[in-house]
Amino acid sequence: YCKKTPGKPYEKVFERFKHYSSNVKNDSVEKYLNHLSSFSAVKKDINKEYANNISRKTIRGWVSEIAKETKLFIFSNTDFSGHFVYDEEFMSVFEGNVGIKGATLMKKRLYFHLFRDAITNGAIVYLTDSLEKENLEKIWYDFFAHILKLGMNPKTISTDGLSDYSDVIKIVNKRLILEEHIKSEQEIRHSYCAFHYEKNTYENAKECIFSSKFKREELPEYVINQIKELHKFFDVKSIEEARGHLSFLFQQKQTFIEPVQKQIERLNKYFLEYTLHFQYPFLKTTNHAEQYFSNTKPEKIKKGYKTEKGLMRMICNIAVKMMKKDWLKAIGRENDYSAAMYLFTKLVKGMAART
């Protein structure tokens, strides 16, 4: 009878039908995602370290290949607290035969939508071609429906100062209740970011005084004092104190410049959104989203990926890397150093036994 084929321990280290070890592949991807440098730079580094001759195209292929696993991980992840921050980033790619010399290409505007958990750092990412209100409603609905399907209960979402967000969450809540995904008492609450409010106040004041929000000149002292008085709203310790300070601001409203007056009115209109951080302090700013974009170097991503598919792959890879310190292990791509050492030990023992 035929003997059973003996196990091959090296298969744990070297991928089947491939002559590169998983370590080489994973290190190449890690190097690229750590610095978002050129593939040529990664090629030079990895070939020097491993004394190999891996091509730039092969490394790019590995980055794309891992994206399938990272996307699956992102949309199956359940590590969420239910408190989210949201932001979007403008991107642009090309449509047409990208990579073919002489091909006619059309530029396409895209938007990267980020939903990031304010506590666990878990993230869900989307890529769309529109920021119209109707599209935002669809993206937000899809996101919250996905979270609910995973068995999680979304509680809050914090955003920058775009007024549409307040309307969007109301429409999404109404639909989720109508379709019986949540009960009326489980409505997702919306919070506006204090940092963006303060930033917008300064920019609007500069627009008023200098006719440009980009002027580097200092605002007049009386304007700065007015803005400081307004921003004391975010220094109080309770909702009752916030109401008291807002009442004081209304009494003094006519003494302020027009942009500050409008900001006072905004505080009044969205009072609940600007005071939700008293209940959930981590919602005071959208720093989690801001840090995400600053750490992932979106400008380099824009330059490095010229197609929608390529851009989405990169966004998924970076999302998992930002979520998990040991992200390669999380998607089942951990370097097999232990398997390599096991194989080495067996070889050494075998040699010793034969001598």
Short mmCIF file of C-alpha atoms in Angstrom, two decimals:
data_model
loop_
_atom_site.label_atom_id
_atom_site.label_comp_id
_atom_site.label_asym_id
_atom_site.label_seq_id
_atom_site.Cartn_x
_atom_site.Cartn_y
_atom_site.Cartn_z
CA TYR A 1 0.00 0.00 0.00
CA CYS A 2 1.05 3.57 -0.49
CA LYS A 3 2.70 5.24 2.41
CA LYS A 4 1.21 8.46 3.76
CA THR A 5 3.05 11.50 2.43
CA PRO A 6 5.30 12.80 5.24
CA GLY A 7 4.65 16.31 6.53
CA LYS A 8 6.90 19.07 5.26
CA PRO A 9 7.79 21.41 8.13
CA TYR A 10 9.16 24.05 5.76
CA GLU A 11 5.59 24.67 4.50
CA LYS A 12 4.98 26.47 7.78
CA VAL A 13 7.67 28.97 6.87
CA PHE A 14 7.48 29.13 3.08
CA GLU A 15 4.12 29.62 1.41
CA ARG A 16 3.10 26.82 -0.89
CA PHE A 17 4.03 27.36 -4.56
CA LYS A 18 5.89 30.57 -3.58
CA HIS A 19 9.66 30.90 -3.17
CA TYR A 20 9.41 33.85 -0.76
CA SER A 21 8.90 33.27 2.97
CA SER A 22 5.95 34.86 4.74
CA ASN A 23 8.50 36.90 6.70
CA VAL A 24 9.77 38.57 3.52
CA LYS A 25 6.25 39.34 2.34
CA ASN A 26 5.05 40.67 5.69
CA ASP A 27 8.17 42.76 6.26
CA SER A 28 7.75 44.32 2.82
CA VAL A 29 4.14 45.30 3.51
CA GLU A 30 5.01 46.54 7.00
CA LYS A 31 7.82 48.73 5.66
CA TYR A 32 5.56 50.30 3.06
CA LEU A 33 2.67 50.98 5.44
CA ASN A 34 4.96 52.35 8.17
CA HIS A 35 6.38 55.10 5.99
CA LEU A 36 4.18 55.15 2.86
CA SER A 37 7.40 55.65 0.96
CA SER A 38 7.87 54.59 -2.65
CA PHE A 39 7.79 50.92 -3.61
CA SER A 40 11.27 51.39 -5.04
CA ALA A 41 12.59 52.42 -1.60
CA VAL A 42 10.98 49.37 0.03
CA LYS A 43 12.40 47.16 -2.71
CA LYS A 44 15.90 48.47 -2.05
CA ASP A 45 15.57 47.95 1.73
CA ILE A 46 14.04 44.49 1.61
CA ASN A 47 16.49 43.16 -0.98
CA LYS A 48 19.41 44.42 1.09
CA GLU A 49 18.07 42.81 4.28
CA TYR A 50 17.21 39.46 2.72
CA ALA A 51 19.93 39.39 0.02
CA ASN A 52 17.24 38.82 -2.59
CA ASN A 53 16.06 40.33 -5.88
CA ILE A 54 12.36 41.07 -5.33
CA SER A 55 10.74 43.37 -7.88
CA ARG A 56 8.78 46.54 -7.20
CA LYS A 57 5.75 44.97 -8.89
CA THR A 58 5.88 41.95 -6.56
CA ILE A 59 5.91 44.17 -3.45
CA ARG A 60 3.00 46.21 -4.76
CA GLY A 61 1.13 42.96 -5.39
CA TRP A 62 1.69 41.86 -1.78
CA VAL A 63 0.23 45.14 -0.48
CA SER A 64 -2.86 44.63 -2.68
CA GLU A 65 -3.19 40.96 -1.72
CA ILE A 66 -3.25 41.67 2.01
CA ALA A 67 -6.01 44.29 1.43
CA LYS A 68 -8.56 41.49 0.86
CA GLU A 69 -7.89 40.17 4.34
CA THR A 70 -7.85 43.61 5.99
CA LYS A 71 -11.22 44.52 4.44
CA LEU A 72 -12.71 41.28 5.75
CA PHE A 73 -11.26 42.01 9.20
CA ILE A 74 -12.66 45.57 9.24
CA PHE A 75 -16.23 44.50 8.48
CA SER A 76 -16.19 41.52 10.88
CA ASN A 77 -14.55 43.36 13.79
CA THR A 78 -16.78 43.69 16.88
CA ASP A 79 -14.44 45.63 19.15
CA PHE A 80 -16.63 48.73 19.52
CA SER A 81 -17.87 50.71 22.52
CA GLY A 82 -20.72 52.35 20.57
CA HIS A 83 -19.21 55.87 20.80
CA PHE A 84 -17.90 57.07 17.45
CA VAL A 85 -16.18 60.05 15.86
CA TYR A 86 -16.70 60.77 12.17
CA ASP A 87 -14.78 62.69 9.54
CA GLU A 88 -14.13 62.61 5.82
CA GLU A 89 -11.17 63.37 3.59
CA PHE A 90 -11.15 64.43 -0.06
CA MET A 91 -9.28 62.14 -2.48
CA SER A 92 -8.92 62.00 -6.26
CA VAL A 93 -8.17 59.13 -8.64
CA PHE A 94 -8.26 58.45 -12.37
CA GLU A 95 -10.71 56.49 -14.51
CA GLY A 96 -9.59 54.79 -17.70
CA ASN A 97 -6.70 52.51 -18.64
CA VAL A 98 -4.39 53.59 -15.84
CA GLY A 99 -0.83 52.41 -16.41
CA ILE A 100 -1.13 52.20 -20.19
CA LYS A 101 1.02 54.70 -22.05
CA GLY A 102 -0.98 57.24 -24.04
CA ALA A 103 -4.35 56.23 -22.48
CA THR A 104 -6.96 58.95 -21.95
CA LEU A 105 -7.65 59.36 -18.25
CA MET A 106 -10.45 61.17 -16.45
CA LYS A 107 -9.96 62.58 -12.95
CA LYS A 108 -12.53 61.40 -10.41
CA ARG A 109 -13.27 63.01 -7.05
CA LEU A 110 -13.73 60.62 -4.13
CA TYR A 111 -14.38 60.96 -0.40
CA PHE A 112 -12.92 58.77 2.33
CA HIS A 113 -15.47 58.39 5.17
CA LEU A 114 -14.03 57.39 8.55
CA PHE A 115 -16.05 56.12 11.52
CA ARG A 116 -13.67 55.52 14.44
CA ASP A 117 -14.54 54.31 17.92
CA ALA A 118 -13.68 56.99 20.50
CA ILE A 119 -12.56 54.38 23.05
CA THR A 120 -11.40 51.18 21.30
CA ASN A 121 -10.03 52.81 18.09
CA GLY A 122 -11.98 50.30 16.00
CA ALA A 123 -12.68 51.76 12.55
CA ILE A 124 -15.04 51.30 9.60
CA VAL A 125 -14.10 52.98 6.31
CA TYR A 126 -16.03 53.81 3.14
CA LEU A 127 -15.14 55.41 -0.18
CA THR A 128 -17.80 57.33 -2.15
CA ASP A 129 -17.98 59.85 -4.97
CA SER A 130 -20.30 62.34 -3.29
CA LEU A 131 -20.72 64.39 -0.12
CA GLU A 132 -24.30 65.37 -0.89
CA LYS A 133 -26.65 65.15 2.07
CA GLU A 134 -28.52 62.17 0.56
CA ASN A 135 -25.25 60.28 0.19
CA LEU A 136 -24.23 61.08 3.78
CA GLU A 137 -27.58 59.74 4.97
CA LYS A 138 -26.97 56.47 3.09
CA ILE A 139 -23.39 56.06 4.38
CA TRP A 140 -24.40 56.80 7.96
CA TYR A 141 -27.39 54.46 7.74
CA ASP A 142 -25.26 51.65 6.26
CA PHE A 143 -22.66 52.13 9.00
CA PHE A 144 -25.11 52.05 11.92
CA ALA A 145 -27.09 49.16 10.37
CA HIS A 146 -23.80 47.23 10.09
CA ILE A 147 -22.90 47.91 13.74
CA LEU A 148 -26.37 46.79 14.86
CA LYS A 149 -26.09 43.64 12.72
CA LEU A 150 -22.88 42.78 14.59
CA GLY A 151 -24.86 42.90 17.84
CA MET A 152 -23.44 46.24 19.00
CA ASN A 153 -25.57 49.19 20.18
CA PRO A 154 -24.39 52.52 18.71
CA LYS A 155 -24.82 55.29 21.29
CA THR A 156 -23.19 58.51 20.09
CA ILE A 157 -21.41 60.07 17.14
CA SER A 158 -19.22 63.17 17.28
CA THR A 159 -18.45 65.37 14.26
CA ASP A 160 -16.94 68.69 13.26
CA GLY A 161 -19.17 71.74 12.80
CA LEU A 162 -20.93 71.00 9.51
CA SER A 163 -24.61 71.78 10.15
CA ASP A 164 -25.85 68.97 7.88
CA TYR A 165 -24.66 66.34 10.34
CA SER A 166 -27.34 67.28 12.84
CA ASP A 167 -30.04 66.73 10.21
CA VAL A 168 -28.41 63.55 8.91
CA ILE A 169 -28.46 61.79 12.29
CA LYS A 170 -32.13 62.73 12.81
CA ILE A 171 -33.08 61.18 9.45
CA VAL A 172 -30.97 58.07 10.12
CA ASN A 173 -32.50 57.62 13.60
CA LYS A 174 -35.99 57.95 12.16
CA ARG A 175 -35.29 55.26 9.55
CA LEU A 176 -33.65 52.89 12.06
CA ILE A 177 -36.69 53.23 14.34
CA LEU A 178 -39.16 52.83 11.45
CA GLU A 179 -37.41 49.64 10.32
CA GLU A 180 -37.35 48.43 13.96
CA HIS A 181 -33.57 48.23 14.21
CA ILE A 182 -33.72 50.35 17.38
CA LYS A 183 -36.40 51.67 19.74
CA SER A 184 -37.12 55.39 20.14
CA GLU A 185 -35.31 55.49 23.49
CA GLN A 186 -32.20 54.05 21.78
CA GLU A 187 -31.74 56.98 19.40
CA ILE A 188 -28.10 57.67 18.51
CA ARG A 189 -27.08 61.01 20.00
CA HIS A 190 -25.00 63.56 18.12
CA SER A 191 -22.15 65.67 19.51
CA TYR A 192 -20.40 68.65 17.92
CA CYS A 193 -16.65 69.12 18.40
CA ALA A 194 -15.56 72.00 20.70
CA PHE A 195 -12.17 72.30 18.98
CA HIS A 196 -13.72 72.92 15.56
CA TYR A 197 -16.17 75.40 17.05
CA GLU A 198 -13.29 77.45 18.52
CA LYS A 199 -11.26 77.16 15.32
CA ASN A 200 -14.20 78.34 13.21
CA THR A 201 -14.74 81.32 15.52
CA TYR A 202 -11.20 82.57 14.95
CA GLU A 203 -11.41 81.98 11.19
CA ASN A 204 -14.75 83.80 10.89
CA ALA A 205 -13.40 86.71 12.93
CA LYS A 206 -10.37 87.00 10.62
CA GLU A 207 -12.66 86.91 7.61
CA CYS A 208 -14.63 89.78 9.12
CA ILE A 209 -11.64 91.93 10.16
CA PHE A 210 -9.10 91.14 7.41
CA SER A 211 -11.40 89.79 4.62
CA SER A 212 -9.41 86.55 4.73
CA LYS A 213 -9.29 83.73 7.28
CA PHE A 214 -5.71 82.92 6.19
CA LYS A 215 -4.16 86.22 7.33
CA ARG A 216 -1.28 85.70 9.77
CA GLU A 217 -1.86 89.02 11.47
CA GLU A 218 -3.08 88.97 15.07
CA LEU A 219 -6.71 89.90 15.66
CA PRO A 220 -7.30 93.13 17.60
CA GLU A 221 -7.21 92.65 21.38
CA TYR A 222 -10.88 93.53 21.84
CA VAL A 223 -11.88 90.79 19.36
CA ILE A 224 -9.63 88.22 21.07
CA ASN A 225 -11.24 89.10 24.42
CA GLN A 226 -14.71 88.61 22.93
CA ILE A 227 -13.73 85.19 21.55
CA LYS A 228 -12.21 84.15 24.90
CA GLU A 229 -15.43 85.13 26.66
CA LEU A 230 -17.41 83.04 24.17
CA HIS A 231 -15.14 80.01 24.58
CA LYS A 232 -15.55 79.99 28.36
CA PHE A 233 -18.71 78.04 27.49
CA PHE A 234 -16.51 74.96 27.09
CA ASP A 235 -14.65 75.50 30.38
CA VAL A 236 -17.68 75.16 32.66
CA LYS A 237 -18.23 71.95 34.62
CA SER A 238 -21.95 71.24 34.17
CA ILE A 239 -24.91 71.72 31.81
CA GLU A 240 -26.45 74.14 34.33
CA GLU A 241 -23.32 76.32 34.23
CA ALA A 242 -23.32 76.11 30.43
CA ARG A 243 -26.92 77.38 30.34
CA GLY A 244 -25.97 80.21 32.69
CA HIS A 245 -22.99 81.26 30.56
CA LEU A 246 -25.06 81.10 27.36
CA SER A 247 -27.66 83.35 29.00
CA PHE A 248 -24.89 85.81 29.90
CA LEU A 249 -23.59 85.75 26.30
CA PHE A 250 -27.06 86.59 24.98
CA GLN A 251 -27.27 89.56 27.34
CA GLN A 252 -23.95 90.86 25.97
CA LYS A 253 -24.57 89.74 22.38
CA GLN A 254 -24.95 93.21 20.79
CA THR A 255 -21.51 94.26 22.09
CA PHE A 256 -19.77 91.49 20.10
CA ILE A 257 -18.67 91.55 16.45
CA GLU A 258 -21.03 89.84 13.99
CA PRO A 259 -19.16 86.49 13.64
CA VAL A 260 -19.14 86.05 17.42
CA GLN A 261 -22.85 86.89 17.56
CA LYS A 262 -23.53 84.13 15.02
CA GLN A 263 -21.48 81.67 17.09
CA ILE A 264 -23.58 82.54 20.14
CA GLU A 265 -26.72 81.77 18.12
CA ARG A 266 -25.17 78.49 17.01
CA LEU A 267 -24.53 77.46 20.62
CA ASN A 268 -28.17 78.14 21.38
CA LYS A 269 -29.46 76.21 18.34
CA TYR A 270 -27.25 73.15 18.97
CA PHE A 271 -27.02 73.40 22.76
CA LEU A 272 -27.57 69.66 23.33
CA GLU A 273 -24.94 68.73 20.71
CA TYR A 274 -22.36 71.04 22.30
CA THR A 275 -22.99 69.80 25.85
CA LEU A 276 -23.15 66.02 25.34
CA HIS A 277 -19.49 65.87 26.42
CA PHE A 278 -20.60 66.52 30.02
CA GLN A 279 -22.04 63.01 29.96
CA TYR A 280 -19.32 61.54 27.72
CA PRO A 281 -16.09 63.58 28.17
CA PHE A 282 -14.26 61.74 25.37
CA LEU A 283 -16.71 63.29 22.85
CA LYS A 284 -15.60 66.89 23.47
CA THR A 285 -13.41 66.83 20.35
CA THR A 286 -13.04 64.70 17.22
CA ASN A 287 -9.29 64.28 17.88
CA HIS A 288 -9.51 60.54 17.24
CA ALA A 289 -10.45 61.23 13.63
CA GLU A 290 -7.99 64.13 13.24
CA GLN A 291 -5.12 62.00 14.60
CA TYR A 292 -6.05 59.19 12.24
CA PHE A 293 -5.72 61.41 9.18
CA SER A 294 -2.52 63.08 10.40
CA ASN A 295 -0.88 59.71 11.17
CA THR A 296 -1.86 58.05 7.88
CA LYS A 297 -0.43 60.80 5.65
CA PRO A 298 -3.42 61.18 3.28
CA GLU A 299 -1.39 63.31 0.86
CA LYS A 300 0.97 60.40 0.22
CA ILE A 301 -1.97 58.02 -0.24
CA LYS A 302 -3.49 60.41 -2.79
CA LYS A 303 -0.26 60.51 -4.79
CA GLY A 304 0.51 56.81 -4.52
CA TYR A 305 -2.82 55.36 -5.62
CA LYS A 306 -4.42 56.47 -8.86
CA THR A 307 -7.42 54.11 -9.11
CA GLU A 308 -10.47 53.71 -6.90
CA LYS A 309 -9.74 50.02 -6.29
CA GLY A 310 -6.11 50.71 -5.38
CA LEU A 311 -7.11 53.55 -3.07
CA MET A 312 -9.67 51.39 -1.24
CA ARG A 313 -7.11 48.62 -0.76
CA MET A 314 -4.65 51.04 0.81
CA ILE A 315 -7.32 52.60 3.06
CA CYS A 316 -8.30 49.14 4.37
CA ASN A 317 -4.67 48.18 5.07
CA ILE A 318 -4.00 51.38 6.98
CA ALA A 319 -7.30 51.13 8.92
CA VAL A 320 -6.33 47.74 10.37
CA LYS A 321 -2.78 48.90 11.05
CA MET A 322 -4.19 51.87 13.02
CA MET A 323 -6.57 49.60 14.95
CA LYS A 324 -4.16 46.86 15.96
CA LYS A 325 -0.54 47.09 17.01
CA ASP A 326 -0.09 43.45 15.98
CA TRP A 327 -2.27 43.93 12.90
CA LEU A 328 -0.56 41.28 10.76
CA LYS A 329 -1.29 38.71 13.46
CA ALA A 330 -4.90 39.93 13.64
CA ILE A 331 -5.49 39.08 9.97
CA GLY A 332 -3.57 35.79 10.20
CA ARG A 333 -0.36 37.11 8.63
CA GLU A 334 1.97 36.88 11.61
CA ASN A 335 5.63 36.26 10.77
CA ASP A 336 6.45 32.59 11.29
CA TYR A 337 9.65 33.05 13.28
CA SER A 338 8.58 30.30 15.70
CA ALA A 339 8.00 27.87 12.82
CA ALA A 340 11.36 28.82 11.33
CA MET A 341 13.10 28.19 14.66
CA TYR A 342 11.28 24.88 15.01
CA LEU A 343 12.49 23.79 11.57
CA PHE A 344 16.04 24.95 12.33
CA THR A 345 16.08 23.00 15.62
CA LYS A 346 14.86 19.83 13.85
CA LEU A 347 17.57 20.17 11.21
CA VAL A 348 20.29 20.67 13.84
CA LYS A 349 19.05 17.68 15.88
CA GLY A 350 18.93 15.56 12.73
CA MET A 351 22.49 16.49 11.84
CA ALA A 352 23.64 15.75 15.40
CA ALA A 353 21.97 12.35 15.35
CA ARG A 354 23.74 11.40 12.12
CA THR A 355 27.23 12.32 13.44
#
